[in-house]
Short mmCIF file of C-alpha atoms in Angstrom, two decimals:
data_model
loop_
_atom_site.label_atom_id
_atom_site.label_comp_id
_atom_site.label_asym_id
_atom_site.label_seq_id
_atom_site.Cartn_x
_atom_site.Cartn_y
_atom_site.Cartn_z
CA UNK S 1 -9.50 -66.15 -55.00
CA UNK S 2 -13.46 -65.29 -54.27
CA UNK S 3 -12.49 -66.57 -50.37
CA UNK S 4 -9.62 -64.49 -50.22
CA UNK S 5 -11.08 -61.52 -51.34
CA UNK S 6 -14.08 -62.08 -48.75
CA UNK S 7 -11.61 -62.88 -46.00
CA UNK S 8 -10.09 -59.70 -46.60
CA UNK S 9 -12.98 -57.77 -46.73
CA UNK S 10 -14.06 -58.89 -43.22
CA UNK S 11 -10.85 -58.01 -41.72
CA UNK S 12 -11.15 -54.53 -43.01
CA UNK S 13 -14.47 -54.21 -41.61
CA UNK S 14 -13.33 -54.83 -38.61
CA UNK S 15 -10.36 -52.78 -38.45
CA UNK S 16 -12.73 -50.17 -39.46
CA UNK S 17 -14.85 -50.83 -36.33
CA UNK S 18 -12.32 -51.31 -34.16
CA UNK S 19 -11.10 -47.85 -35.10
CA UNK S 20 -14.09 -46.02 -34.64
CA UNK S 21 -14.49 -47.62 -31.35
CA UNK S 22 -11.18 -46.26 -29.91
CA UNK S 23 -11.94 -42.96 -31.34
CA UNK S 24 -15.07 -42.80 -29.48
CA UNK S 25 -13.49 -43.68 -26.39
CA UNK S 26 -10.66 -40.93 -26.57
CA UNK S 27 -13.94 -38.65 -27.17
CA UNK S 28 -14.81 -39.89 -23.78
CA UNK S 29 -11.86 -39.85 -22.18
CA UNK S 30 -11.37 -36.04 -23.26
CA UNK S 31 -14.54 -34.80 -21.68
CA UNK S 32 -13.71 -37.02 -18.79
CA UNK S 33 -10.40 -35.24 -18.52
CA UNK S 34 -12.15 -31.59 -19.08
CA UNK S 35 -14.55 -32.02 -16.63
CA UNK S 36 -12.49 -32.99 -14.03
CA UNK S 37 -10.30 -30.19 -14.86
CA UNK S 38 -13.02 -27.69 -14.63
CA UNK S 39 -13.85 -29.33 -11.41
CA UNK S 40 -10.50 -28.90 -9.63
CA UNK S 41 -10.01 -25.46 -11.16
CA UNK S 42 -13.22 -24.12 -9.18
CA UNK S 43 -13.98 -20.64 -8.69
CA UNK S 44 -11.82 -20.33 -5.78
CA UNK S 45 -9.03 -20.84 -7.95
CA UNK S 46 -6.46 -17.35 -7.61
CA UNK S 47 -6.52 -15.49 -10.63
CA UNK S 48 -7.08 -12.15 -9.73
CA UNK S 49 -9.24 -9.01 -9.32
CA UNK S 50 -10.79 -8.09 -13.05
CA UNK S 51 -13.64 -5.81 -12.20
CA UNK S 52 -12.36 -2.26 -12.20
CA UNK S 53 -14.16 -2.17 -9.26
CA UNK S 54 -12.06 -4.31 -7.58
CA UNK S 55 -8.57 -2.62 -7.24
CA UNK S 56 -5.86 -4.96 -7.65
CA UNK S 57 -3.86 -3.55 -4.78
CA UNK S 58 -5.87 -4.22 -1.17
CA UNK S 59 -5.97 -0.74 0.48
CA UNK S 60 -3.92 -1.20 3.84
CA UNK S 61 -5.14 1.73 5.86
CA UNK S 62 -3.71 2.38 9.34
CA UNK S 63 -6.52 1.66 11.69
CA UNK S 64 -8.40 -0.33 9.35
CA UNK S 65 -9.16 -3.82 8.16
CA UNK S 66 -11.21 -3.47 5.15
CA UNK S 67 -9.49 -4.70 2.04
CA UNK S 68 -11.14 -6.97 -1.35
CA UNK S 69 -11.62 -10.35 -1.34
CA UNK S 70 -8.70 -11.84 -3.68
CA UNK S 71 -11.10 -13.97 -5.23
CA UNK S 72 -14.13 -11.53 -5.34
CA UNK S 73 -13.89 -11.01 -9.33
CA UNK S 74 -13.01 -13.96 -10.87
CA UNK S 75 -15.34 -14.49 -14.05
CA UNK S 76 -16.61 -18.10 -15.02
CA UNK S 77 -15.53 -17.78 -18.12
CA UNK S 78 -11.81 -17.32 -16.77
CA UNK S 79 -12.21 -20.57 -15.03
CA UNK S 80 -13.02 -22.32 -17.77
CA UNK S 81 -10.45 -20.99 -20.08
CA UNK S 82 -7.99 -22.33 -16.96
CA UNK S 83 -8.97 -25.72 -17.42
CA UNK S 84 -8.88 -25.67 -21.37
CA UNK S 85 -5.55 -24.41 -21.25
CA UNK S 86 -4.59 -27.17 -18.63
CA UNK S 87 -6.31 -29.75 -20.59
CA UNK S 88 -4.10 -28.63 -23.43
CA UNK S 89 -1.20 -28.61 -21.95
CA UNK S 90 -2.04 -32.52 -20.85
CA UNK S 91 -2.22 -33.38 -24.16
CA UNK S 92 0.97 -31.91 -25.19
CA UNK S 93 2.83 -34.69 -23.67
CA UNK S 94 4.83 -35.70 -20.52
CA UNK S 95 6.72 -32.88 -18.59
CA UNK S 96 10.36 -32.28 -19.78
CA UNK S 97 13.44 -33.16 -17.43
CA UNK S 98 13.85 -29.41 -17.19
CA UNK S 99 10.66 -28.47 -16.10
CA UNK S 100 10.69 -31.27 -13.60
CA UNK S 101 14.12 -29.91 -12.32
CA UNK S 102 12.23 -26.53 -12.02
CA UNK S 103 9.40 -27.79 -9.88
CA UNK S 104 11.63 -29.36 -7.81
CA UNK S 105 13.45 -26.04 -7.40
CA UNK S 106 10.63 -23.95 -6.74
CA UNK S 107 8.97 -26.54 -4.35
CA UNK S 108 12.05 -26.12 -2.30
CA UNK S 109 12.26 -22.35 -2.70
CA UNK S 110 9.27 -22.02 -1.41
CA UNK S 111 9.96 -24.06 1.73
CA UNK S 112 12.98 -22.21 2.51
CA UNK S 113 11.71 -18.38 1.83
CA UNK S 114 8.27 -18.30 2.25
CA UNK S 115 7.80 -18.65 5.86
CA UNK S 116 10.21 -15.70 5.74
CA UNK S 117 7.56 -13.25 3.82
CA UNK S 118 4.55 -14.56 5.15
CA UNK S 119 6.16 -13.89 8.94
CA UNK S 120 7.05 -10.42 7.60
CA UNK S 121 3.38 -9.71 6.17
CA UNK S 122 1.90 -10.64 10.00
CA UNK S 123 4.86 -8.52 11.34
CA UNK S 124 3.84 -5.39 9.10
CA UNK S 125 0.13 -5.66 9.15
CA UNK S 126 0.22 -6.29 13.46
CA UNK S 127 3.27 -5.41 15.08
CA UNK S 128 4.58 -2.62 12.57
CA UNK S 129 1.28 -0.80 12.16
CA UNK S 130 0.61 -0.28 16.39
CA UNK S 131 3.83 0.96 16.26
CA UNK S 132 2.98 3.29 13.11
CA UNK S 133 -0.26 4.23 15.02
CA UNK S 134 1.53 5.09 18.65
CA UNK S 135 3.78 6.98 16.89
CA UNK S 136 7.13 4.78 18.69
CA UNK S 137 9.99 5.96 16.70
CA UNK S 138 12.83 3.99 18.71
CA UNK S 139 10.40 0.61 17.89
CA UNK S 140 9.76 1.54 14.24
CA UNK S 141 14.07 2.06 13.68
CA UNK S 142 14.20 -1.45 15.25
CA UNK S 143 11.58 -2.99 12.88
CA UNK S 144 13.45 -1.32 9.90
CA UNK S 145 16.98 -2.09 10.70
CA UNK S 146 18.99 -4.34 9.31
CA UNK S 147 21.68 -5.99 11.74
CA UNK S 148 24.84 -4.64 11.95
CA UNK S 149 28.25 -5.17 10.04
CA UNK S 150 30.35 -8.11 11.03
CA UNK S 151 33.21 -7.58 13.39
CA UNK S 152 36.40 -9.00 14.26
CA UNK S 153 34.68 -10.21 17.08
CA UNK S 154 32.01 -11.87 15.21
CA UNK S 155 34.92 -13.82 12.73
CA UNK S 156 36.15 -14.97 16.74
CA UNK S 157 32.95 -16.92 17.02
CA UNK S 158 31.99 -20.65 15.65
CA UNK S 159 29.14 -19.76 13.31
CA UNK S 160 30.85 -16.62 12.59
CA UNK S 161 27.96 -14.35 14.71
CA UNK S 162 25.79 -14.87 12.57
CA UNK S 163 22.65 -16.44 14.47
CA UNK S 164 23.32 -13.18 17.20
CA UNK S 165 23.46 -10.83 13.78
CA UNK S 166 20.73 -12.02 12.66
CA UNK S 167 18.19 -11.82 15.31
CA UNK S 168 19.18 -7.80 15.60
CA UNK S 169 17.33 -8.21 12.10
CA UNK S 170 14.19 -5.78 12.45
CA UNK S 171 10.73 -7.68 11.72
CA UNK S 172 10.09 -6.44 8.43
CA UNK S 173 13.87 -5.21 7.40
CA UNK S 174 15.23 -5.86 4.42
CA UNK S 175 18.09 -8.61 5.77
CA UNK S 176 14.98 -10.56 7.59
CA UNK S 177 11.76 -10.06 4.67
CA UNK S 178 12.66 -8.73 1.63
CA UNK S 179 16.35 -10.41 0.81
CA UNK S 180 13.71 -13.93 0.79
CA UNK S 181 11.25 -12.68 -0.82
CA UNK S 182 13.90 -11.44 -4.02
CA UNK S 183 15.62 -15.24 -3.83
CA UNK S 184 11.69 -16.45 -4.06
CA UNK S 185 10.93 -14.56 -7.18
CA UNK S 186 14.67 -15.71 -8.87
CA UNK S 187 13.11 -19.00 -8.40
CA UNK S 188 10.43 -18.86 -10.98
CA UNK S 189 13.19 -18.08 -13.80
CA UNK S 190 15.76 -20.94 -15.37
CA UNK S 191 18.12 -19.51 -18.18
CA UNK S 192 16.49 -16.46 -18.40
CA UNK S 193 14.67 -13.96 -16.27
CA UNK S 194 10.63 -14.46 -16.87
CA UNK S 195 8.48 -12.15 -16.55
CA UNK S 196 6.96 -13.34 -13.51
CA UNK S 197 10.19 -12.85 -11.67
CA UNK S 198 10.73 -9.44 -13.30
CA UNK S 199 7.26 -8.34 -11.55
CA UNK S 200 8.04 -9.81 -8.11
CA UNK S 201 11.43 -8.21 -7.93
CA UNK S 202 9.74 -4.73 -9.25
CA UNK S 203 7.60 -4.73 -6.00
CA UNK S 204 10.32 -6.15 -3.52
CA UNK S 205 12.53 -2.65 -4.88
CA UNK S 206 9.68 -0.83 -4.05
CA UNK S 207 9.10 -2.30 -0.91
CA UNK S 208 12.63 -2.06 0.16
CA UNK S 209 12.36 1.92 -0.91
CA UNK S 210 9.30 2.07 1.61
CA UNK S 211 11.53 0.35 4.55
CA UNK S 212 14.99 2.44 3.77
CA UNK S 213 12.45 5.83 3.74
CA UNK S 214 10.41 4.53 6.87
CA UNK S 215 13.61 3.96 8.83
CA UNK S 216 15.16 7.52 8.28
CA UNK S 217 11.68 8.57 9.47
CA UNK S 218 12.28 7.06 12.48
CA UNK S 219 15.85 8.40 13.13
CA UNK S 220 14.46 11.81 12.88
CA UNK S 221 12.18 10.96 15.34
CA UNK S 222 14.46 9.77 17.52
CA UNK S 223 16.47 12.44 17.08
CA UNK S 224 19.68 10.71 15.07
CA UNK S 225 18.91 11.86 12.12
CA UNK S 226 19.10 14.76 10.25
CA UNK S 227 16.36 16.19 7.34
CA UNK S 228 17.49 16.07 3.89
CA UNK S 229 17.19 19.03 1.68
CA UNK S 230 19.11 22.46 1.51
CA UNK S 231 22.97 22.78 0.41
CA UNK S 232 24.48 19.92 2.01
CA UNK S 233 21.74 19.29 4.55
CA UNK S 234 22.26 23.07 5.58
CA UNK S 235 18.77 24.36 6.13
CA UNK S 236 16.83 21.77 5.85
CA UNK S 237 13.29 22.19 7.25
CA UNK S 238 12.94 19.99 10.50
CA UNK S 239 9.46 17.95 10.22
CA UNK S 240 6.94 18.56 13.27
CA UNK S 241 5.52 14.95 15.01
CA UNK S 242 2.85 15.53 12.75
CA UNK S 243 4.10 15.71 9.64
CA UNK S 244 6.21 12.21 10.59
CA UNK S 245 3.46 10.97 11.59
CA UNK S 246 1.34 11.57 7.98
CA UNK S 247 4.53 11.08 6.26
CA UNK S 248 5.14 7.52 7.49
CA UNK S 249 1.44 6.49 7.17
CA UNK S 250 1.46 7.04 3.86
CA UNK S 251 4.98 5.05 3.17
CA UNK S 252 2.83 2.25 5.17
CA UNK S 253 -0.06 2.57 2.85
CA UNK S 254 1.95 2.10 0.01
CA UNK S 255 4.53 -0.72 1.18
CA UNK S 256 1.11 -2.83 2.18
CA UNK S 257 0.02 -2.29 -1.70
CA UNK S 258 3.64 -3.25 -2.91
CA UNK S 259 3.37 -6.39 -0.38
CA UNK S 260 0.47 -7.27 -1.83
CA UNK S 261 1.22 -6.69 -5.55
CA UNK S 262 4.15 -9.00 -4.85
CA UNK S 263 1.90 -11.62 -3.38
CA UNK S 264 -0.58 -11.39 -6.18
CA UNK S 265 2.68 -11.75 -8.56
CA UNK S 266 3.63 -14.75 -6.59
CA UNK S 267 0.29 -16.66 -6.17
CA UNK S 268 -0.24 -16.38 -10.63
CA UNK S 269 0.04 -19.77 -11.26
CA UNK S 270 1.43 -21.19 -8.37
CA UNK S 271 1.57 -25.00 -8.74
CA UNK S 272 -1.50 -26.47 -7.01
CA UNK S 273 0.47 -28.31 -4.62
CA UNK S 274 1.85 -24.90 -2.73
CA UNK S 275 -0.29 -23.06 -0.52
CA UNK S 276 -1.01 -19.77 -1.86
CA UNK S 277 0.48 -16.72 -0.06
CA UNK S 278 -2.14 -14.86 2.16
CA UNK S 279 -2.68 -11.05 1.50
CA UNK S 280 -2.01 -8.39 4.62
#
């Protein structure tokens, strides 16, 4: 009985130790695990302007290039609430079948739309904005326009026209830019609209007011259109050159800072594995 009772009491003791040992090296393996989260987070890590001074929107100005640095304001303490909240994610457990289905779906979104937006954000902040500056009303109703309605012609072809349609696409029209960058947003929502895709689809409807506004600009400057206003568009005040010109600068102010709050939308948590969308 006395050797049983000190056999037993040795095993305990050592299931005791054994314990306290793995405890101690899940301790480790935690701050292990933190650290190297803080270390891949890094400051560069997108999270967005915070100082006040630091306007969310960059200013696109025609005839300028200034705008804030998208990672200017990010605090430390920011970072390091990132990597917390990753670390406790980690320890929730293994991703679900349905996020992994969602990953997979963005990851492929992003391959087939992207390249579409980012074109169209070089298009506006080169091409669009010498046009803006010159004051070329035929090239800006191009770069607005969407291409034109199918015709019985079109049905007549193989593919349907549609690769000729779609090259009459203007370079930052809604058909070309903006239709990708609304199926881009859809892809960050499953069985419900989230609120990410909510805010990217608020600035791509702002940004596709800017383009419908900037290309009746243009068709009054080309003389095809007529001003709005009056009883039935019956005296109407016809706009000088130079109140076209301020007119569409200011649209072109404004769809920049729409571009951009869709980017900044977009690039909130974007898996580390995509590329994060450049600003104009």
């Amino acid at each position: 009985h006395v050797r049983t009772c000190t056999l037993l009491l040795v095993v305990s003791k050592r299931v005791l130790e054994s314990k306290r040992q793995a405890t101690r090296c899940c301790s480790m393996k935690g701050v292990v695990v933190l650290l190297l989260s803080v270390a891949l987070t890094g400051s560069s890590a997108f999270i967005g302007p915070k100082d006040p001074s630091c306007s969310r929107r960059w200013h696109v100005e025609v005839g300028s290039t200034k705008g804030c640095p998208a990672d200017a304001c990010v605090s430390r303490a920011e970072v390091v609430g990132g990597a917390l909240a990753g670390l406790g994610a980690g320890l929730v457990g293994l991703p679900s079948s349905a996020w992994a289905r969602g990953r997979a779906t963005l990851e492929a979104s992003y391959d087939r739309y992207v390249g579409r937006i980012i074109d169209g954000g070089k298009f506006y902040s080169t091409d669009l904005k010498k046009m803006i500056e010159k004051g070329d009303w035929a090239a800006i109703k191009a770069a607005t326009a969407d291409p034109p309605k199918k015709t019985k012609a079109d049905r007549a072809k193989v593919d349907g026209g549609v690769a000729e349609r779609a090259a009459l696409a203007g370079g930052f029209s809604d058909a070309r830019v903006l239709v990708a960058a609304d199926l881009f947003a859809s892809s960050f929502s499953d069985n419900s609209i989230s609120p990410k895709t909510k805010a990217m689809h608020e600035q791509v409807e702002n940004m596709r007011t800017v383009v419908s506004e900037m290309n009746k600009l243009a068709l009054l400057g080309t003389g095809e259109g007529k001003p709005e206003g009056g009883l039935f568009g019956i005296g109407a005040k016809k706009l000088s050159n130079a109140e076209l010109n301020a007119s569409i600068r200011k649209l072109y102010v404004e769809g920049g800072n729409f571009y951009n709050q869709y980017v900044y939308a977009a690039n909130d948590a974007l898996p580390i594995s995509l590329e994060k969308i450049p600003y104009l």
